[in-house]
mmCIF file of C-alpha atoms in Angstrom:
data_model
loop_
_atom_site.group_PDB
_atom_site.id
_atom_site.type_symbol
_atom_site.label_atom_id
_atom_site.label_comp_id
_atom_site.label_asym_id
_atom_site.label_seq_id
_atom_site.Cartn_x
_atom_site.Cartn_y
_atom_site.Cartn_z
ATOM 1 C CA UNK A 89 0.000 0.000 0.000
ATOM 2 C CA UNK A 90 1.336 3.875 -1.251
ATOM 3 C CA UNK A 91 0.012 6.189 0.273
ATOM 4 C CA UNK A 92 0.646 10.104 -0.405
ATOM 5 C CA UNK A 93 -0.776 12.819 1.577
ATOM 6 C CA UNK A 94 -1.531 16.175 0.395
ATOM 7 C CA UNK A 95 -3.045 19.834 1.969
ATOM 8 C CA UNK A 96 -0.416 20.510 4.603
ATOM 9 C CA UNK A 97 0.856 24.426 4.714
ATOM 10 C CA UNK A 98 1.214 27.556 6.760
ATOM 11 C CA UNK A 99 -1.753 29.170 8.374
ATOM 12 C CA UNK A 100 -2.871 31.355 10.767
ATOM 13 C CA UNK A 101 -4.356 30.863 14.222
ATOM 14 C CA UNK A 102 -8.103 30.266 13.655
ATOM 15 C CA UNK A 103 -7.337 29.270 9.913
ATOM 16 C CA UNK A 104 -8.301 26.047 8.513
ATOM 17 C CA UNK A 105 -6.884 23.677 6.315
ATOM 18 C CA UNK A 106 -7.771 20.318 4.861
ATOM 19 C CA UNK A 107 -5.714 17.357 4.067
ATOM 20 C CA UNK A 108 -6.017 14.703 1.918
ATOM 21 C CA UNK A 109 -4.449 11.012 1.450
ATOM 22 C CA UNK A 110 -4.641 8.628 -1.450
ATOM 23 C CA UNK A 111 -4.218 5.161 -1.040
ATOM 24 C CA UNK A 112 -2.925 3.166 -3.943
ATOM 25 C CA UNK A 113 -1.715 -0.762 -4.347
ATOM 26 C CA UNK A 114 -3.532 -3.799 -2.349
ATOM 27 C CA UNK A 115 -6.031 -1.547 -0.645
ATOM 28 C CA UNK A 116 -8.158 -4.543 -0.436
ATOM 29 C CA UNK A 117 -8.744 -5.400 3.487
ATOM 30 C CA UNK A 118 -7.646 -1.596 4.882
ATOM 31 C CA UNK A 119 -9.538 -2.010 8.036
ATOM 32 C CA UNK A 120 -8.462 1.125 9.523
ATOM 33 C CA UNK A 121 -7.015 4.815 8.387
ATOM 34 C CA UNK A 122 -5.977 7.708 10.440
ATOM 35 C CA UNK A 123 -4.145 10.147 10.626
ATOM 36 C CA UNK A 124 -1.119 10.559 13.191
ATOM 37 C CA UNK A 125 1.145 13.965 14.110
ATOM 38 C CA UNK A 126 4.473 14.517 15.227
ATOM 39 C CA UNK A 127 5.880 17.843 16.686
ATOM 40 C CA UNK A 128 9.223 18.601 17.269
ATOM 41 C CA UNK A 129 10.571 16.687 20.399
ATOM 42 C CA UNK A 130 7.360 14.927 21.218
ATOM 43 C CA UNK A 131 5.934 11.443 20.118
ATOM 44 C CA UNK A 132 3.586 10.919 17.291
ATOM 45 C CA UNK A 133 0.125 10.484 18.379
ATOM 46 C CA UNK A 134 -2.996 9.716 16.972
ATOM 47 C CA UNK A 135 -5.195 12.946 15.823
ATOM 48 C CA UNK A 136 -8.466 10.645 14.061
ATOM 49 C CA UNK A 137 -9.001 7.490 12.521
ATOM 50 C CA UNK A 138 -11.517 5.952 10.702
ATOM 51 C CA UNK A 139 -12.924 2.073 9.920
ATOM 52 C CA UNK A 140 -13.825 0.732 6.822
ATOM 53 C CA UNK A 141 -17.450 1.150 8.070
ATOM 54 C CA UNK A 142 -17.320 4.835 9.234
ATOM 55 C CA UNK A 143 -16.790 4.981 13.023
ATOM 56 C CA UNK A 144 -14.348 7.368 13.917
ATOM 57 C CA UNK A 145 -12.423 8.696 16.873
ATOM 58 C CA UNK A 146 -10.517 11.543 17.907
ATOM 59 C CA UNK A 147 -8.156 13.040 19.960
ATOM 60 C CA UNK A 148 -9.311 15.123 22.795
ATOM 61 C CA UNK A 149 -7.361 17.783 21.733
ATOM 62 C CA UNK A 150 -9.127 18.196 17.901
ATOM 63 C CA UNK A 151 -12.623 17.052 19.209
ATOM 64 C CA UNK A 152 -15.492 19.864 17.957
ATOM 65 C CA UNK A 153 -12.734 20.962 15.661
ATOM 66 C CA UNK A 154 -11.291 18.134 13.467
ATOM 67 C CA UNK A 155 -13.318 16.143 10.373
ATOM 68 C CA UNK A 156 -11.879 12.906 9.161
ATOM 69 C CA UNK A 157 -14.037 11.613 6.166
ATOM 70 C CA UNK A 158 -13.094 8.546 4.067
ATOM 71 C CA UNK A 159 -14.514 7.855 0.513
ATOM 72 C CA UNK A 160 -13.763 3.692 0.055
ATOM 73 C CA UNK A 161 -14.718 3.780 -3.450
ATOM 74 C CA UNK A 162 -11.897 6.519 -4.300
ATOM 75 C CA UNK A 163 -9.396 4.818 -1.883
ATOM 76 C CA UNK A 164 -9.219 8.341 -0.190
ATOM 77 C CA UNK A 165 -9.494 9.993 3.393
ATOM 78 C CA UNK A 166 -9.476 13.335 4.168
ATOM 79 C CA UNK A 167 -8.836 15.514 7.262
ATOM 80 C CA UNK A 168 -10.695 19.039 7.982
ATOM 81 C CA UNK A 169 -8.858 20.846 10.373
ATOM 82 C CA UNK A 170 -10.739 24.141 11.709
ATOM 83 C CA UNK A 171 -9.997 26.444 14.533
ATOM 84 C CA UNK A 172 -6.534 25.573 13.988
ATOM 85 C CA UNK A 173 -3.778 26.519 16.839
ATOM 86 C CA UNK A 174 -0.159 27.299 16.949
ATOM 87 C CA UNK A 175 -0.416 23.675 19.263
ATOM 88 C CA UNK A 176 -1.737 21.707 16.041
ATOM 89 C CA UNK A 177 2.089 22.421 13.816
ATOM 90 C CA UNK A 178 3.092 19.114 13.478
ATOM 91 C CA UNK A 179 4.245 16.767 10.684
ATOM 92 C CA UNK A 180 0.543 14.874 9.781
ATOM 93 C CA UNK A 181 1.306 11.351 8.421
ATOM 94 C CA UNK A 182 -1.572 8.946 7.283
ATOM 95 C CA UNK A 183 -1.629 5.251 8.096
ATOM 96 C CA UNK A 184 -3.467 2.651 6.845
ATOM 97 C CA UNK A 185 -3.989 -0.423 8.787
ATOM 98 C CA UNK A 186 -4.417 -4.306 7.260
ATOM 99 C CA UNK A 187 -4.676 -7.040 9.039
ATOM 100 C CA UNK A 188 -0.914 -8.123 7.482
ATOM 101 C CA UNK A 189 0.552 -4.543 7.785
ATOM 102 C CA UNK A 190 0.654 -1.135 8.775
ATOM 103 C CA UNK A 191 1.592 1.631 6.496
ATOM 104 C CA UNK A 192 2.808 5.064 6.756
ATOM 105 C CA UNK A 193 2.643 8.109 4.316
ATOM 106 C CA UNK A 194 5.806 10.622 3.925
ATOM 107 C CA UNK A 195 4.294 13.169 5.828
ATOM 108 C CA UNK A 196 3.139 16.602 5.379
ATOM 109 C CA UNK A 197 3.999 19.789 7.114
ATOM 110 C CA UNK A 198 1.137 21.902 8.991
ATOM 111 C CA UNK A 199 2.711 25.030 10.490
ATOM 112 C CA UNK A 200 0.160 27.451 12.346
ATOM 113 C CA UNK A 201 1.391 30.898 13.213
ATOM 114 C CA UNK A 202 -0.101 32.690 15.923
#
């Protein structure tokens, strides 16, 4: 599984931005996307996955303000990221999850200025 991610930038406080990750290869059996962050010095975490059926979760800290959609048919996800904070710059990776493998994306680069 490739997967490429796409929408990361620089953007003010408040701003929003939306990201986007396409799958390609044996997508068959993805069970499970999300994405995951990493700041500077600190460990990547888990911002908001989704199942193959459509449940999601969410980190406390992007609850009321992040969106993760996913479109199985397109072999795409997306993350809408409102209200954003100077707290939310991070690297944003997506990861798809198989029952044989877990896969990570290069990463893209949110920065939010305050």
């Amino acid at each position: 599984v490739q997967l490429v991610e796409s929408g990361g930038g620089l953007v003010q406080a408040g701003g929003s931005l939306r990201l986007s990750c396409a799958a390609s290869g044996s997508t068959f059996s993805i069970l499970r996307m999300g994405w995951y962050r990493q700041a500077p010095g600190k460990q990547r975490e888990l911002v908001a996955a989704i199942t193959s059926g459509g449940s999601t979760n969410y980190a406390d800290s992007v609850k009321g303000r992040f969106t993760i959609s996913r479109d199985n048919a397109k072999n795409t996800m997306h993350l809408q990221m409102n209200s954003l904070k100077p707290e939310d710059t991070a690297v944003y990776y997506c990861n798809a999850w198989k029952p044989l493998g877990d896969y990570w994306g290069q990463g893209t680069q949110v920065t939010v200025s305050s």
